[in-house]
Amino acid sequence: MNIEVTGARILFNFCGVNITEIQVISWTIIFIVFVLCRWLCRGLKVKPEAKRQIMAEYIVTSVQNLVGSTMSKAFEFFSPFIFALMVLSSLSSLSSLLTFKPPTSDLNTLLGWSILVFLMIIYYKIKSMGFGGYLKSYTEPIAVLTPFNILSDLAVPVSMAFRHFGNVVSGVVISSLVYGALASLSTCVLGSLPGILSQIPIFQLGLPAVLSIYFDLFSSLLQAFIFCMLTMVYIKMAANVEQ
Amino acid sequence: MSEYLDFIDIDFWHIVMSMGNLVILTAIVKKFLFKPVNDILNKRKQEVDNFYFDAKETLAAAQKDKTTYEGKLSAADKEAAEIINSAVQKADKLTQDMIADTKEKMNILVKKTESDIETKKRNSVLEMKNEISGLVINLAEKVVRREITADTHNELINVAIDNLYDD
């Protein structure tokens, strides 16, 4: 059994930048979401007649309610960002169901998202405390703790990125290991049979699907939700807003 | 160039592209999903608000009309009471007038009856006088035919008185 866990496959090089399958899948997801948005919002009417309008209204109001209840009503303008994050994360992870390498199994993708969230956190901290207050907050409660406070802040994007990355990659690795082991088992059991019968990977049926339900469906959606919830909570804490 | 990246291969441009992808998707869902849906929701809310505003105005107008009509109804009731009162008074007066008229007619009738009785009475007396006169004349004729003595005179008078009673 030879299982190799690698990074993303490089498709081509554009101006010195490697374009991998991760980027292509991400752009495809963006395009699909764009088409879905256009389809959902086609011919909107004050009195809804189409089911797709009801679905669009349900999605928008649900996300706004979630953001409003988690952050505050004043932060409802964050809803598109949270929705985009949730959709991109979920669909990226779910792309593994179609045998693609999920963009969420690439650390660069998750670092990009978490750095963006981190920049927002810093922006709202400076906005609520002022630049001086923000710098001073690192020296509290005593100046000796400044390095720890800086580390604590830097840990936010790192922990967010690695939590998501770890969960998705662990699923991919475990699934690959189980898949490989089942292939070996099939070869051991059926290998002595003549002809094509010895090549049927009979044991690969069933169990990988069950693992896929957990790692690709449940864990993917759960991690997307956790990432969004953490984003909202960190930004709310940074903005220091009352509910 | 390797066909695959390393399992953990941190690349600056890949991080930037990932951030860019998220920002682009945010812009897309904001422009093509949240904005149109929120616009339509706001428009619907506006229509509902307008509907409630119109309903409140209609209710206020209806209450005003109700007050007006209640006032008019009250005035009509009062007017009806006055009309009935006036009609009762008129009927009373008419009754009184009729009674007075009847009494007057009755008095006239009574007087006329009394007058008739008086006339008939007078006529009877006149008739009686005429008959007495006839008797006297008869008596005088008999007296003239014979010599009147004292006995004859008394006899004639008695006879005349008897005849008178007989009549």
Short mmCIF file of C-alpha atoms in Angstrom, two decimals:
data_model
loop_
_atom_site.label_atom_id
_atom_site.label_comp_id
_atom_site.label_asym_id
_atom_site.label_seq_id
_atom_site.Cartn_x
_atom_site.Cartn_y
_atom_site.Cartn_z
CA MET A 1 0.00 0.00 0.00
CA ASN A 2 1.50 3.35 -1.03
CA ILE A 3 -0.39 6.42 0.18
CA GLU A 4 1.08 9.82 -0.45
CA VAL A 5 -0.36 12.94 1.12
CA THR A 6 0.64 15.94 -0.94
CA GLY A 7 -0.36 19.54 -1.38
CA ALA A 8 -2.39 21.00 -4.23
CA ARG A 9 -1.63 20.06 -7.81
CA ILE A 10 -0.03 22.86 -9.82
CA LEU A 11 -1.93 23.46 -13.04
CA PHE A 12 0.07 26.28 -14.61
CA ASN A 13 2.30 29.18 -13.80
CA PHE A 14 1.08 32.73 -14.31
CA CYS A 15 3.67 35.54 -13.99
CA GLY A 16 5.71 33.50 -11.54
CA VAL A 17 2.70 32.49 -9.45
CA ASN A 18 1.72 28.84 -9.34
CA ILE A 19 -1.95 28.44 -10.08
CA THR A 20 -3.13 25.25 -8.39
CA GLU A 21 -6.32 23.26 -8.53
CA ILE A 22 -7.26 25.00 -5.24
CA GLN A 23 -7.52 28.35 -6.99
CA VAL A 24 -9.49 26.91 -9.88
CA ILE A 25 -11.94 25.19 -7.55
CA SER A 26 -12.31 28.39 -5.52
CA TRP A 27 -13.05 30.41 -8.66
CA THR A 28 -15.50 27.77 -9.81
CA ILE A 29 -17.30 27.98 -6.46
CA ILE A 30 -17.38 31.78 -6.76
CA PHE A 31 -18.83 31.48 -10.24
CA ILE A 32 -21.45 28.94 -9.11
CA VAL A 33 -22.47 31.18 -6.21
CA PHE A 34 -22.70 34.15 -8.59
CA VAL A 35 -24.96 32.19 -10.95
CA LEU A 36 -27.08 30.98 -8.02
CA CYS A 37 -27.46 34.54 -6.71
CA ARG A 38 -28.53 35.77 -10.15
CA TRP A 39 -31.01 32.92 -10.45
CA LEU A 40 -32.43 33.40 -6.95
CA CYS A 41 -32.89 37.15 -7.41
CA ARG A 42 -34.39 37.02 -10.89
CA GLY A 43 -37.72 38.83 -11.11
CA LEU A 44 -38.13 39.67 -7.42
CA LYS A 45 -41.59 40.96 -6.60
CA VAL A 46 -43.12 42.65 -3.56
CA LYS A 47 -45.63 39.81 -3.39
CA PRO A 48 -43.43 36.75 -3.95
CA GLU A 49 -44.68 34.32 -6.56
CA ALA A 50 -41.63 32.15 -7.21
CA LYS A 51 -40.27 29.64 -4.72
CA ARG A 52 -36.75 30.80 -5.47
CA GLN A 53 -37.63 34.28 -4.16
CA ILE A 54 -38.92 32.78 -0.92
CA MET A 55 -35.68 30.79 -0.69
CA ALA A 56 -33.59 33.93 -1.32
CA GLU A 57 -35.52 35.88 1.33
CA TYR A 58 -35.16 33.00 3.77
CA ILE A 59 -31.39 32.82 3.25
CA VAL A 60 -30.90 36.57 3.61
CA THR A 61 -33.12 36.97 6.68
CA SER A 62 -31.66 33.88 8.36
CA VAL A 63 -28.09 35.12 7.93
CA GLN A 64 -29.04 38.62 9.06
CA ASN A 65 -30.82 37.20 12.12
CA LEU A 66 -27.80 35.04 12.96
CA VAL A 67 -25.41 37.98 12.62
CA GLY A 68 -27.80 40.30 14.47
CA SER A 69 -28.22 37.90 17.38
CA THR A 70 -24.54 36.93 17.60
CA MET A 71 -22.98 40.37 17.08
CA SER A 72 -25.61 43.08 17.26
CA LYS A 73 -28.14 44.75 15.01
CA ALA A 74 -25.54 47.42 14.25
CA PHE A 75 -23.37 44.76 12.61
CA GLU A 76 -25.97 43.40 10.21
CA PHE A 77 -23.94 44.87 7.36
CA PHE A 78 -21.49 42.03 8.10
CA SER A 79 -24.06 39.51 6.86
CA PRO A 80 -22.74 39.29 3.26
CA PHE A 81 -19.21 38.68 4.52
CA ILE A 82 -20.32 35.98 6.98
CA PHE A 83 -22.52 34.38 4.32
CA ALA A 84 -19.67 34.44 1.79
CA LEU A 85 -17.33 32.91 4.35
CA MET A 86 -19.83 30.19 5.23
CA VAL A 87 -20.66 29.35 1.60
CA LEU A 88 -17.03 29.38 0.46
CA SER A 89 -15.93 27.23 3.38
CA SER A 90 -18.83 24.76 3.07
CA LEU A 91 -18.68 24.36 -0.69
CA SER A 92 -14.88 24.13 -0.61
CA SER A 93 -15.04 21.28 1.86
CA LEU A 94 -17.96 19.61 0.07
CA SER A 95 -16.03 19.65 -3.22
CA SER A 96 -14.21 16.60 -1.90
CA LEU A 97 -17.44 14.68 -2.52
CA LEU A 98 -16.76 15.24 -6.22
CA THR A 99 -13.22 13.83 -5.80
CA PHE A 100 -11.66 17.30 -5.98
CA LYS A 101 -9.04 18.43 -3.52
CA PRO A 102 -10.97 20.69 -1.15
CA PRO A 103 -9.56 24.23 -0.94
CA THR A 104 -10.02 24.03 2.82
CA SER A 105 -7.34 21.33 2.90
CA ASP A 106 -4.88 23.97 1.72
CA LEU A 107 -3.38 25.97 4.58
CA ASN A 108 -2.88 29.05 2.39
CA THR A 109 -6.62 29.33 1.79
CA LEU A 110 -7.46 29.23 5.49
CA LEU A 111 -4.58 31.53 6.41
CA GLY A 112 -5.89 34.03 3.89
CA TRP A 113 -9.36 33.98 5.43
CA SER A 114 -8.13 34.12 9.01
CA ILE A 115 -5.67 36.95 8.25
CA LEU A 116 -8.55 38.89 6.71
CA VAL A 117 -10.58 38.33 9.88
CA PHE A 118 -7.55 39.28 11.97
CA LEU A 119 -7.20 42.57 10.06
CA MET A 120 -10.86 43.29 10.75
CA ILE A 121 -10.35 42.56 14.44
CA ILE A 122 -7.42 45.01 14.57
CA TYR A 123 -9.47 47.62 12.66
CA TYR A 124 -12.37 47.39 15.10
CA LYS A 125 -10.05 47.40 18.11
CA ILE A 126 -8.41 50.61 16.87
CA LYS A 127 -11.83 52.05 16.03
CA SER A 128 -13.22 51.37 19.49
CA MET A 129 -10.11 52.16 21.58
CA GLY A 130 -8.17 54.55 19.35
CA PHE A 131 -4.66 53.79 18.10
CA GLY A 132 -3.02 54.75 21.40
CA GLY A 133 -5.53 52.75 23.39
CA TYR A 134 -4.97 49.77 21.11
CA LEU A 135 -1.20 49.85 21.64
CA LYS A 136 -1.69 50.44 25.35
CA SER A 137 -4.01 47.41 25.58
CA TYR A 138 -0.95 45.19 24.94
CA THR A 139 0.65 46.44 28.14
CA GLU A 140 -2.31 45.57 30.32
CA PRO A 141 -2.61 44.60 33.07
CA ILE A 142 1.19 45.01 33.43
CA ALA A 143 3.85 45.89 30.86
CA VAL A 144 5.71 42.61 31.40
CA LEU A 145 2.85 40.76 29.76
CA THR A 146 3.18 42.65 26.47
CA PRO A 147 4.87 39.77 24.56
CA PHE A 148 2.22 37.37 25.77
CA ASN A 149 -0.54 39.75 24.75
CA ILE A 150 0.99 40.06 21.27
CA LEU A 151 1.29 36.29 21.03
CA SER A 152 -2.26 35.92 22.23
CA ASP A 153 -3.47 38.21 19.43
CA LEU A 154 -1.37 36.48 16.79
CA ALA A 155 -2.68 33.13 17.97
CA VAL A 156 -6.18 34.08 16.82
CA PRO A 157 -5.62 33.78 13.03
CA VAL A 158 -3.23 30.87 13.47
CA SER A 159 -5.64 28.91 15.65
CA MET A 160 -8.59 29.69 13.37
CA ALA A 161 -6.68 28.59 10.27
CA PHE A 162 -5.14 25.45 11.78
CA ARG A 163 -8.39 24.34 13.45
CA HIS A 164 -10.21 24.31 10.13
CA PHE A 165 -7.21 23.00 8.22
CA GLY A 166 -6.58 20.24 10.75
CA ASN A 167 -10.16 19.05 10.73
CA VAL A 168 -10.45 18.91 6.96
CA VAL A 169 -7.00 17.43 6.38
CA SER A 170 -7.47 14.83 9.09
CA GLY A 171 -10.64 13.76 7.32
CA VAL A 172 -8.83 13.55 4.00
CA VAL A 173 -5.90 11.62 5.49
CA ILE A 174 -8.09 9.21 7.46
CA SER A 175 -10.32 8.62 4.44
CA SER A 176 -7.24 7.97 2.26
CA LEU A 177 -5.78 5.57 4.82
CA VAL A 178 -9.03 3.66 5.20
CA TYR A 179 -9.53 3.61 1.44
CA GLY A 180 -5.99 2.30 0.92
CA ALA A 181 -6.37 -0.29 3.67
CA LEU A 182 -9.64 -1.52 2.19
CA ALA A 183 -8.02 -1.77 -1.23
CA SER A 184 -5.27 -3.90 0.27
CA LEU A 185 -7.82 -6.05 2.06
CA SER A 186 -9.68 -6.59 -1.21
CA THR A 187 -6.44 -7.62 -2.92
CA CYS A 188 -5.58 -10.01 -0.08
CA VAL A 189 -8.97 -11.68 -0.04
CA LEU A 190 -9.79 -11.72 -3.75
CA GLY A 191 -6.23 -11.70 -5.13
CA SER A 192 -6.17 -15.44 -5.66
CA LEU A 193 -9.24 -15.37 -7.90
CA PRO A 194 -8.60 -15.66 -11.65
CA GLY A 195 -8.77 -12.76 -14.11
CA ILE A 196 -10.61 -9.51 -13.48
CA LEU A 197 -12.29 -10.83 -10.35
CA SER A 198 -9.03 -10.37 -8.42
CA GLN A 199 -9.09 -6.62 -9.21
CA ILE A 200 -12.57 -5.84 -7.83
CA PRO A 201 -12.12 -3.62 -4.74
CA ILE A 202 -15.17 -5.09 -3.06
CA PHE A 203 -14.31 -3.84 0.44
CA GLN A 204 -14.07 -0.27 -0.73
CA LEU A 205 -17.85 -0.22 -1.06
CA GLY A 206 -19.81 1.03 1.95
CA LEU A 207 -17.37 2.03 4.69
CA PRO A 208 -15.73 4.97 2.80
CA ALA A 209 -19.23 6.37 2.19
CA VAL A 210 -19.98 6.32 5.91
CA LEU A 211 -16.68 8.06 6.66
CA SER A 212 -17.44 10.56 3.91
CA ILE A 213 -20.77 11.43 5.54
CA TYR A 214 -18.91 12.41 8.70
CA PHE A 215 -15.74 14.03 7.31
CA ASP A 216 -17.08 15.58 4.13
CA LEU A 217 -20.62 16.52 5.16
CA PHE A 218 -20.93 16.87 8.92
CA SER A 219 -17.40 17.98 9.79
CA SER A 220 -17.18 20.33 6.79
CA LEU A 221 -20.39 22.15 7.60
CA LEU A 222 -19.59 22.19 11.31
CA GLN A 223 -16.14 23.70 10.73
CA ALA A 224 -17.59 26.32 8.39
CA PHE A 225 -20.13 27.25 11.05
CA ILE A 226 -17.45 27.36 13.79
CA PHE A 227 -15.20 29.55 11.64
CA CYS A 228 -18.05 32.00 11.04
CA MET A 229 -19.11 32.02 14.69
CA LEU A 230 -15.54 32.68 15.83
CA THR A 231 -15.24 35.48 13.28
CA MET A 232 -18.41 37.13 14.58
CA VAL A 233 -17.46 36.73 18.23
CA TYR A 234 -13.90 38.05 17.77
CA ILE A 235 -15.09 41.08 15.80
CA LYS A 236 -17.83 41.78 18.31
CA MET A 237 -15.36 41.59 21.16
CA ALA A 238 -12.97 43.84 19.27
CA ALA A 239 -15.68 46.39 18.59
CA ASN A 240 -16.72 46.16 22.23
CA VAL A 241 -20.41 46.49 21.39
CA GLU A 242 -23.32 45.89 23.69
CA GLN A 243 -26.02 43.51 22.48
CA MET B 1 9.04 22.18 -11.10
CA SER B 2 7.17 19.68 -8.97
CA GLU B 3 3.68 18.82 -10.10
CA TYR B 4 2.35 19.11 -6.59
CA LEU B 5 2.93 21.62 -3.82
CA ASP B 6 4.18 20.39 -0.48
CA PHE B 7 1.60 19.28 2.03
CA ILE B 8 2.19 22.43 4.10
CA ASP B 9 3.57 25.02 1.75
CA ILE B 10 2.90 28.59 2.80
CA ASP B 11 2.82 30.81 -0.25
CA PHE B 12 2.28 34.58 -0.01
CA TRP B 13 0.46 34.91 -3.32
CA HIS B 14 -1.81 32.00 -2.55
CA ILE B 15 -2.75 33.68 0.73
CA VAL B 16 -3.43 36.95 -1.11
CA MET B 17 -5.52 35.12 -3.72
CA SER B 18 -7.48 33.40 -0.98
CA MET B 19 -8.22 36.77 0.64
CA GLY B 20 -9.12 38.20 -2.74
CA ASN B 21 -11.47 35.31 -3.45
CA LEU B 22 -13.28 35.88 -0.16
CA VAL B 23 -13.55 39.63 -0.79
CA ILE B 24 -14.83 39.06 -4.33
CA LEU B 25 -17.41 36.52 -3.16
CA THR B 26 -18.51 38.95 -0.42
CA ALA B 27 -18.96 41.67 -3.04
CA ILE B 28 -20.92 39.29 -5.27
CA VAL B 29 -23.35 38.08 -2.60
CA LYS B 30 -23.77 41.65 -1.35
CA LYS B 31 -24.56 43.06 -4.78
CA PHE B 32 -26.48 40.16 -6.31
CA LEU B 33 -28.24 38.63 -3.29
CA PHE B 34 -28.41 40.78 -0.17
CA LYS B 35 -29.00 44.13 -1.84
CA PRO B 36 -31.86 43.09 -4.16
CA VAL B 37 -33.53 40.99 -1.45
CA ASN B 38 -33.19 43.75 1.15
CA ASP B 39 -34.53 46.26 -1.37
CA ILE B 40 -37.59 44.12 -2.00
CA LEU B 41 -38.06 43.49 1.74
CA ASN B 42 -37.86 47.23 2.44
CA LYS B 43 -40.33 47.92 -0.34
CA ARG B 44 -42.70 45.34 1.12
CA LYS B 45 -42.30 46.82 4.59
CA GLN B 46 -43.04 50.26 3.13
CA GLU B 47 -46.20 48.93 1.48
CA VAL B 48 -47.34 47.29 4.69
CA ASP B 49 -46.64 50.51 6.61
CA ASN B 50 -48.61 52.48 4.03
CA PHE B 51 -51.44 49.99 4.28
CA TYR B 52 -51.54 50.35 8.07
CA PHE B 53 -51.33 54.13 7.75
CA ASP B 54 -54.25 54.15 5.30
CA ALA B 55 -56.20 51.81 7.57
CA LYS B 56 -55.62 54.12 10.53
CA GLU B 57 -56.74 57.12 8.50
CA THR B 58 -59.85 55.28 7.33
CA LEU B 59 -60.60 54.26 10.91
CA ALA B 60 -60.23 57.85 12.09
CA ALA B 61 -62.53 59.06 9.29
CA ALA B 62 -65.04 56.35 10.13
CA GLN B 63 -65.00 57.33 13.80
CA LYS B 64 -65.50 60.96 12.81
CA ASP B 65 -68.44 59.97 10.60
CA LYS B 66 -69.82 57.86 13.43
CA THR B 67 -69.69 60.82 15.79
CA THR B 68 -71.36 63.03 13.18
CA TYR B 69 -74.11 60.52 12.49
CA GLU B 70 -74.63 59.88 16.17
CA GLY B 71 -75.14 63.64 16.61
CA LYS B 72 -77.54 63.67 13.69
CA LEU B 73 -79.36 60.66 15.08
CA SER B 74 -79.67 62.34 18.43
CA ALA B 75 -81.04 65.50 16.75
CA ALA B 76 -83.47 63.37 14.74
CA ASP B 77 -84.64 61.65 17.92
CA LYS B 78 -85.19 65.02 19.52
CA GLU B 79 -87.04 66.27 16.47
CA ALA B 80 -89.19 63.15 16.38
CA ALA B 81 -90.04 63.62 20.06
CA GLU B 82 -91.00 67.21 19.36
CA ILE B 83 -93.14 66.17 16.40
CA ILE B 84 -94.90 63.54 18.47
CA ASN B 85 -95.41 66.03 21.30
CA SER B 86 -96.78 68.58 18.89
CA ALA B 87 -99.08 65.98 17.30
CA VAL B 88 -100.37 64.94 20.72
CA GLN B 89 -101.03 68.55 21.60
CA LYS B 90 -102.81 69.11 18.30
CA ALA B 91 -104.89 65.99 18.84
CA ASP B 92 -105.78 67.18 22.37
CA LYS B 93 -106.82 70.57 21.05
CA LEU B 94 -108.85 68.96 18.27
CA THR B 95 -110.55 66.73 20.80
CA GLN B 96 -111.29 69.69 23.02
CA ASP B 97 -112.64 71.61 20.04
CA MET B 98 -114.82 68.69 18.99
CA ILE B 99 -116.16 68.30 22.51
CA ALA B 100 -116.89 72.03 22.71
CA ASP B 101 -118.56 71.98 19.33
CA THR B 102 -120.64 68.97 20.29
CA LYS B 103 -121.65 70.70 23.51
CA GLU B 104 -122.62 73.80 21.62
CA LYS B 105 -124.65 71.81 19.13
CA MET B 106 -126.28 69.97 21.99
CA ASN B 107 -127.18 73.26 23.70
CA ILE B 108 -128.62 74.57 20.48
CA LEU B 109 -130.66 71.41 20.10
CA VAL B 110 -131.85 71.61 23.70
CA LYS B 111 -132.81 75.24 23.26
CA LYS B 112 -134.58 74.47 20.02
CA THR B 113 -136.44 71.61 21.72
CA GLU B 114 -137.38 73.87 24.60
CA SER B 115 -138.53 76.50 22.13
CA ASP B 116 -140.62 73.93 20.27
CA ILE B 117 -142.17 72.79 23.56
CA GLU B 118 -142.96 76.39 24.44
CA THR B 119 -144.47 77.00 21.03
CA LYS B 120 -146.58 73.88 21.26
CA LYS B 121 -147.60 74.83 24.77
CA ARG B 122 -148.67 78.27 23.62
CA ASN B 123 -150.49 76.78 20.73
CA SER B 124 -152.32 74.47 23.11
CA VAL B 125 -153.27 77.35 25.38
CA LEU B 126 -154.49 79.31 22.38
CA GLU B 127 -156.52 76.34 21.23
CA MET B 128 -157.90 75.99 24.73
CA LYS B 129 -158.77 79.65 24.81
CA ASN B 130 -160.52 79.35 21.47
CA GLU B 131 -162.54 76.42 22.73
CA ILE B 132 -163.41 78.29 25.93
CA SER B 133 -164.44 81.24 23.82
CA GLY B 134 -166.67 78.94 21.76
CA LEU B 135 -168.21 77.58 24.88
CA VAL B 136 -168.82 81.02 26.21
CA ILE B 137 -170.38 82.03 22.96
CA ASN B 138 -172.61 78.91 23.06
CA LEU B 139 -173.52 79.71 26.57
CA ALA B 140 -174.27 83.27 25.72
CA GLU B 141 -176.48 82.10 22.84
CA LYS B 142 -178.45 79.90 25.23
CA VAL B 143 -178.74 82.72 27.71
CA VAL B 144 -180.04 85.01 25.13
CA ARG B 145 -182.76 82.53 24.08
CA ARG B 146 -184.27 82.21 27.57
CA GLU B 147 -184.82 84.41 30.54
CA ILE B 148 -182.15 84.15 32.93
CA THR B 149 -183.12 83.59 36.49
CA ALA B 150 -180.88 83.09 39.38
CA ASP B 151 -181.41 79.38 39.15
CA THR B 152 -180.97 79.35 35.42
CA HIS B 153 -177.82 81.39 35.78
CA ASN B 154 -176.31 78.87 38.21
CA GLU B 155 -177.48 75.98 36.10
CA LEU B 156 -175.87 77.41 32.95
CA ILE B 157 -172.64 78.07 34.70
CA ASN B 158 -172.54 74.53 36.10
CA VAL B 159 -173.34 73.07 32.70
CA ALA B 160 -170.63 75.14 31.12
CA ILE B 161 -168.16 74.06 33.73
CA ASP B 162 -169.13 70.40 33.28
CA ASN B 163 -168.66 70.67 29.52
CA LEU B 164 -165.32 72.26 30.05
CA TYR B 165 -164.25 69.34 32.22
CA ASP B 166 -165.64 66.91 29.71
CA ASP B 167 -163.51 68.51 26.96
#
